[in-house]
Structure formats: structure tokens, C-alpha cells
PDB file of C-alpha atoms and ligand atoms in Angstrom:
ATOM      1  CA  MET A   1      11.655 133.613  -1.574  1.00 95.00           C
ATOM      2  CA  ARG A   2      14.473 131.428  -0.129  1.00 97.00           C
ATOM      3  CA  LEU A   3      13.893 127.599  -0.022  1.00 97.00           C
ATOM      4  CA  THR A   4      15.832 124.474   0.471  1.00 98.00           C
ATOM      5  CA  LEU A   5      14.954 121.512  -1.695  1.00 98.00           C
ATOM      6  CA  GLN A   6      16.314 118.098  -1.432  1.00 98.00           C
ATOM      7  CA  VAL A   7      17.303 116.778  -5.017  1.00 98.00           C
ATOM      8  CA  ASN A   8      19.140 113.635  -5.814  1.00 98.00           C
ATOM      9  CA  GLY A   9      19.940 113.262  -2.197  1.00 97.00           C
ATOM     10  CA  ALA A  10      21.765 116.666  -1.971  1.00 98.00           C
ATOM     11  CA  LYS A  11      20.278 119.883  -0.196  1.00 98.00           C
ATOM     12  CA  HIS A  12      20.139 123.014  -2.588  1.00 98.00           C
ATOM     13  CA  GLU A  13      19.404 126.322  -1.504  1.00 98.00           C
ATOM     14  CA  VAL A  14      17.541 128.352  -4.088  1.00 98.00           C
ATOM     15  CA  VAL A  15      16.111 131.967  -4.396  1.00 98.00           C
ATOM     16  CA  LEU A  16      12.816 132.498  -6.211  1.00 97.00           C
ATOM     17  CA  ASP A  17      12.100 135.780  -7.840  1.00 96.00           C
ATOM     18  CA  ASP A  18       8.412 134.328  -8.534  1.00 97.00           C
ATOM     19  CA  PRO A  19       7.106 132.289  -5.604  1.00 96.00           C
ATOM     20  CA  ASP A  20       5.062 130.406  -7.934  1.00 98.00           C
ATOM     21  CA  THR A  21       7.859 129.131 -10.049  1.00 98.00           C
ATOM     22  CA  PRO A  22       7.048 125.505 -10.985  1.00 98.00           C
ATOM     23  CA  LEU A  23       9.712 122.759 -10.161  1.00 98.00           C
ATOM     24  CA  ILE A  24      10.611 122.069 -13.774  1.00 98.00           C
ATOM     25  CA  PHE A  25      12.096 125.501 -13.974  1.00 98.00           C
ATOM     26  CA  VAL A  26      14.083 125.424 -10.688  1.00 98.00           C
ATOM     27  CA  LEU A  27      15.669 122.009 -11.774  1.00 98.00           C
ATOM     28  CA  ARG A  28      16.356 123.082 -15.293  1.00 98.00           C
ATOM     29  CA  GLU A  29      17.415 126.737 -14.943  1.00 98.00           C
ATOM     30  CA  MET A  30      18.738 127.003 -11.317  1.00 98.00           C
ATOM     31  CA  LEU A  31      20.078 123.556 -10.610  1.00 98.00           C
ATOM     32  CA  GLY A  32      21.124 122.746 -14.142  1.00 98.00           C
ATOM     33  CA  LEU A  33      19.396 119.424 -14.254  1.00 98.00           C
ATOM     34  CA  THR A  34      18.235 119.333 -17.851  1.00 98.00           C
ATOM     35  CA  GLY A  35      17.177 115.920 -18.040  1.00 98.00           C
ATOM     36  CA  ALA A  36      13.457 116.338 -17.133  1.00 98.00           C
ATOM     37  CA  LYS A  37      12.022 118.133 -20.255  1.00 98.00           C
ATOM     38  CA  PHE A  38       8.945 120.362 -20.729  1.00 97.00           C
ATOM     39  CA  ALA A  39       6.402 120.552 -23.386  1.00 96.00           C
ATOM     40  CA  CYS A  40       2.872 121.277 -22.506  1.00 98.00           C
ATOM     41  CA  LEU A  41       3.440 122.762 -18.980  1.00 98.00           C
ATOM     42  CA  GLU A  42       0.041 121.641 -18.355  1.00 98.00           C
ATOM     43  CA  GLY A  43       0.384 118.146 -17.008  1.00 98.00           C
ATOM     44  CA  ALA A  44      -0.726 116.713 -20.150  1.00 98.00           C
ATOM     45  CA  CYS A  45       2.521 115.155 -21.607  1.00 98.00           C
ATOM     46  CA  GLY A  46       4.895 113.752 -18.881  1.00 98.00           C
ATOM     47  CA  ALA A  47       7.804 115.043 -20.405  1.00 98.00           C
ATOM     48  CA  CYS A  48       8.932 116.451 -17.077  1.00 98.00           C
ATOM     49  CA  THR A  49       8.191 113.529 -14.947  1.00 98.00           C
ATOM     50  CA  VAL A  50      10.259 113.301 -11.703  1.00 98.00           C
ATOM     51  CA  HIS A  51       9.672 111.391  -8.305  1.00 98.00           C
ATOM     52  CA  LEU A  52       8.490 113.215  -5.356  1.00 98.00           C
ATOM     53  CA  ASP A  53       9.091 110.720  -2.383  1.00 98.00           C
ATOM     54  CA  GLY A  54       9.255 108.046  -4.984  1.00 97.00           C
ATOM     55  CA  ALA A  55       6.001 108.774  -6.697  1.00 98.00           C
ATOM     56  CA  ALA A  56       5.776 110.084 -10.399  1.00 98.00           C
ATOM     57  CA  ALA A  57       4.914 113.669 -10.670  1.00 98.00           C
ATOM     58  CA  ARG A  58       4.851 116.207 -13.210  1.00 98.00           C
ATOM     59  CA  ALA A  59       7.172 118.887 -12.423  1.00 98.00           C
ATOM     60  CA  CYS A  60       5.504 121.692 -14.485  1.00 98.00           C
ATOM     61  CA  MET A  61       2.422 121.186 -12.116  1.00 98.00           C
ATOM     62  CA  ARG A  62       4.141 121.502  -8.808  1.00 98.00           C
ATOM     63  CA  ARG A  63       5.376 124.698  -7.362  1.00 98.00           C
ATOM     64  CA  ALA A  64       8.887 124.309  -5.963  1.00 98.00           C
ATOM     65  CA  ARG A  65       7.869 126.293  -2.691  1.00 98.00           C
ATOM     66  CA  ASP A  66       5.558 123.379  -1.733  1.00 98.00           C
ATOM     67  CA  LEU A  67       8.282 120.814  -2.014  1.00 98.00           C
ATOM     68  CA  GLU A  68      10.424 121.676   1.071  1.00 98.00           C
ATOM     69  CA  GLY A  69      11.152 118.394   2.881  1.00 97.00           C
ATOM     70  CA  VAL A  70      10.310 116.266   0.021  1.00 98.00           C
ATOM     71  CA  ALA A  71      12.770 113.821  -1.656  1.00 98.00           C
ATOM     72  CA  ILE A  72      12.984 114.850  -5.143  1.00 98.00           C
ATOM     73  CA  THR A  73      14.656 112.497  -7.654  1.00 98.00           C
ATOM     74  CA  THR A  74      15.305 113.336 -11.355  1.00 98.00           C
ATOM     75  CA  ILE A  75      16.583 111.304 -14.152  1.00 98.00           C
ATOM     76  CA  GLU A  76      20.123 112.470 -13.163  1.00 98.00           C
ATOM     77  CA  GLY A  77      19.498 110.741  -9.785  1.00 98.00           C
ATOM     78  CA  LEU A  78      17.573 107.469 -10.892  1.00 97.00           C
ATOM     79  CA  GLY A  79      20.877 105.533 -11.505  1.00 90.00           C
ATOM     80  CA  ALA A  80      22.915 106.984  -8.896  1.00 88.00           C
ATOM     81  CA  SER A  81      24.093 103.523  -7.526  1.00 88.00           C
ATOM     82  CA  GLY A  82      24.168 101.783 -10.871  1.00 94.00           C
ATOM     83  CA  LEU A  83      21.982 101.588 -13.664  1.00 97.00           C
ATOM     84  CA  HIS A  84      18.224 101.260 -12.607  1.00 97.00           C
ATOM     85  CA  PRO A  85      16.333  98.094 -14.178  1.00 98.00           C
ATOM     86  CA  VAL A  86      14.410 100.390 -16.635  1.00 98.00           C
ATOM     87  CA  GLN A  87      17.630 102.040 -17.800  1.00 98.00           C
ATOM     88  CA  LYS A  88      19.073  98.613 -18.536  1.00 98.00           C
ATOM     89  CA  ALA A  89      15.847  97.537 -20.441  1.00 98.00           C
ATOM     90  CA  TRP A  90      15.600 100.680 -22.364  1.00 98.00           C
ATOM     91  CA  ILE A  91      19.263 100.129 -23.473  1.00 98.00           C
ATOM     92  CA  GLU A  92      18.388  96.569 -24.454  1.00 98.00           C
ATOM     93  CA  GLU A  93      15.354  97.517 -26.265  1.00 98.00           C
ATOM     94  CA  ARG A  94      16.736 100.488 -27.937  1.00 98.00           C
ATOM     95  CA  VAL A  95      13.677 102.416 -26.967  1.00 98.00           C
ATOM     96  CA  ALA A  96      14.717 106.117 -27.712  1.00 97.00           C
ATOM     97  CA  GLN A  97      14.370 107.953 -30.971  1.00 97.00           C
ATOM     98  CA  CYS A  98      14.704 111.641 -30.560  1.00 98.00           C
ATOM     99  CA  GLY A  99      14.791 111.302 -26.882  1.00 97.00           C
ATOM    100  CA  TYR A 100      12.779 114.258 -25.851  1.00 98.00           C
ATOM    101  CA  CYS A 101      10.194 112.333 -23.874  1.00 98.00           C
ATOM    102  CA  GLN A 102      12.355 109.587 -22.856  1.00 98.00           C
ATOM    103  CA  ALA A 103      13.447 110.819 -19.245  1.00 98.00           C
ATOM    104  CA  GLY A 104       9.852 111.177 -18.264  1.00 98.00           C
ATOM    105  CA  GLN A 105       9.137 107.776 -19.628  1.00 98.00           C
ATOM    106  CA  LEU A 106      11.672 106.275 -17.619  1.00 98.00           C
ATOM    107  CA  MET A 107      10.807 108.229 -14.399  1.00 98.00           C
ATOM    108  CA  GLN A 108       7.172 107.082 -14.803  1.00 98.00           C
ATOM    109  CA  ALA A 109       8.258 103.369 -15.582  1.00 98.00           C
ATOM    110  CA  ALA A 110      10.347 103.209 -12.463  1.00 98.00           C
ATOM    111  CA  ALA A 111       7.845 104.744 -10.206  1.00 98.00           C
ATOM    112  CA  PHE A 112       5.158 102.329 -11.596  1.00 98.00           C
ATOM    113  CA  LEU A 113       7.352  99.267 -11.284  1.00 98.00           C
ATOM    114  CA  ARG A 114       8.094 100.116  -7.648  1.00 97.00           C
ATOM    115  CA  ARG A 115       4.412  99.946  -6.724  1.00 97.00           C
ATOM    116  CA  SER A 116       3.618  97.195  -9.356  1.00 98.00           C
ATOM    117  CA  PRO A 117       6.646  94.881  -9.672  1.00 97.00           C
ATOM    118  CA  THR A 118       4.890  92.229 -11.830  1.00 97.00           C
ATOM    119  CA  PRO A 119       2.421  94.103 -14.164  1.00 98.00           C
ATOM    120  CA  ASP A 120       0.699  92.653 -17.082  1.00 98.00           C
ATOM    121  CA  ALA A 121       0.475  94.455 -20.483  1.00 98.00           C
ATOM    122  CA  GLU A 122      -2.674  96.150 -19.490  1.00 98.00           C
ATOM    123  CA  ALA A 123      -1.423  97.677 -16.346  1.00 98.00           C
ATOM    124  CA  ILE A 124       1.810  98.723 -18.251  1.00 98.00           C
ATOM    125  CA  ALA A 125      -0.199 100.342 -21.072  1.00 98.00           C
ATOM    126  CA  ARG A 126      -2.377 102.279 -18.275  1.00 98.00           C
ATOM    127  CA  ALA A 127       0.498 103.510 -16.380  1.00 98.00           C
ATOM    128  CA  MET A 128       2.276 104.733 -19.194  1.00 98.00           C
ATOM    129  CA  SER A 129      -0.555 106.328 -21.098  1.00 98.00           C
ATOM    130  CA  GLY A 130       0.057 109.666 -19.923  1.00 98.00           C
ATOM    131  CA  ASN A 131       3.450 109.959 -21.164  1.00 98.00           C
ATOM    132  CA  LEU A 132       3.205 111.016 -24.917  1.00 98.00           C
ATOM    133  CA  CYS A 133       5.880 110.204 -27.435  1.00 98.00           C
ATOM    134  CA  ARG A 134       5.512 111.910 -30.751  1.00 97.00           C
ATOM    135  CA  CYS A 135       8.210 109.527 -32.376  1.00 98.00           C
ATOM    136  CA  GLY A 136       5.769 106.476 -31.828  1.00 97.00           C
ATOM    137  CA  THR A 137       8.151 104.654 -29.492  1.00 98.00           C
ATOM    138  CA  GLY A 138       5.118 103.274 -27.316  1.00 97.00           C
ATOM    139  CA  PRO A 139       5.478  99.634 -28.552  1.00 98.00           C
ATOM    140  CA  ARG A 140       9.206  99.652 -27.332  1.00 98.00           C
ATOM    141  CA  ILE A 141       8.460 101.306 -24.152  1.00 98.00           C
ATOM    142  CA  ALA A 142       5.712  98.696 -23.210  1.00 98.00           C
ATOM    143  CA  LYS A 143       8.286  95.814 -24.080  1.00 98.00           C
ATOM    144  CA  ALA A 144      10.963  97.622 -22.040  1.00 98.00           C
ATOM    145  CA  VAL A 145       8.734  98.198 -18.980  1.00 98.00           C
ATOM    146  CA  ALA A 146       7.822  94.458 -19.104  1.00 98.00           C
ATOM    147  CA  ARG A 147      11.690  93.620 -19.574  1.00 98.00           C
ATOM    148  CA  ALA A 148      12.689  95.850 -16.797  1.00 98.00           C
ATOM    149  CA  ALA A 149      10.292  94.027 -14.379  1.00 98.00           C
ATOM    150  CA  GLU A 150      12.360  90.713 -15.268  1.00 98.00           C
ATOM    151  CA  ILE A 151      15.604  92.570 -14.756  1.00 98.00           C
ATOM    152  CA  ALA A 152      14.579  93.977 -11.463  1.00 96.00           C
ATOM    153  CA  LYS A 153      13.714  90.157 -10.331  1.00 96.00           C
ATOM    154  CA  GLU A 154      17.114  89.009 -11.604  1.00 94.00           C
ATOM    155  CA  ASP A 155      19.035  91.718  -9.790  1.00 88.00           C
ATOM    156  CA  ALA A 156      17.063  91.186  -6.639  1.00 84.00           C
TER     157      ALA A 156
HETATM  158  S1  LIG B   1       5.402 119.673 -19.463  1.00 61.33           S
HETATM  159 FE1  LIG B   1       4.606 118.633 -17.624  1.00 61.33          FE
HETATM  160  S2  LIG B   1       3.265 117.337 -18.305  1.00 61.33           S
HETATM  161 FE2  LIG B   1       3.960 118.379 -20.115  1.00 61.33          FE
HETATM  162  S1  LIG B   2      11.536 109.730 -28.527  1.00 61.33           S
HETATM  163 FE1  LIG B   2      10.874 111.414 -29.591  1.00 61.33          FE
HETATM  164  S2  LIG B   2       9.202 112.058 -28.473  1.00 61.33           S
HETATM  165 FE2  LIG B   2       9.417 110.213 -27.530  1.00 61.33          FE
END
């Protein structure tokens, strides 16, 4: 099966041996975009989070063939025109530990703040609760999401 995907603003033609190939494998193995990670492959950890038309989505749960015409953004494209507020906040707060979950966390946070630019702590906790971190960076993530909301206001 041949399809055209729009990823980080560029069109890519891909040929799938298996028509059910999940987006995460197309991104990582065919397009070389290895920022999005995978772990559970069942939508339960958030490591593979990308944006589909601006909304956070689990790339392990979406078939690439269903995504023609959808604007796909990965962590590689998030800061294409300068660091995104979440990236600035993550650096300020020194969030990452091993880093494995962090691309997914950043993509989740960026999509959340687009919808909810002035969140309270409870909304942040709820929005980020599906993105797991085995290194225990949750408290720093919560702080960084709140800081990213401030940075977005300062940058506006
Ligand atoms: S690998 Fe996609 S949610 Fe865990
Ligand atoms: S930083 Fe290690 S899993 Fe989150």
C-alpha cells in the first residue's frame, strides 16, 4: 500500500508492506523520526504521543493509512520556528531524567496548553496523567507545564 503523509510540514510518500502498520513505526523506521518512543504499544503510556491536526494522539494506536490529509507533528517539528514554550520550560526546570518518556510528555503538554492556556494545577495533573514516567519526573513536569503557560504569555 502506498500513501502520502504530511509530517512536520513536509509530504512523504511511504510504501507499507502491512496496511495496518501503526504510525509510530512509519515515523521511526521509515521516516527516521525517532523522537517519539514506544513502550506499551497499547495506548497506555504516552511515550509515542504526537499531534494530529494539533491534538495529542498516541501514534501506536493509529494506523498510518488512516492519516492521509492529516497534519502530523512530531517532537522534531514542535520547535521548528524556535523553541516552543514547553521546550523552554522543560530546560528551565531541568525536567528530564533518562528522557525516554519526555518527547511524549512535551507533545502532550503542548497540545494541552493550546486548548487550555491558563490551566490550574488540577487541570495540569489531569491532562498529563496518561503520560507515564518511570523516573518519577512527574512533579517537575507539573511545574514545567505551569511555567510553559507563563512563558507562552510572555512570548505572545
Ligand atoms: S507506546 Fe503508545 S501509548 Fe505506549
Ligand atoms: S524521564 Fe525516564 S521515563 Fe521519564
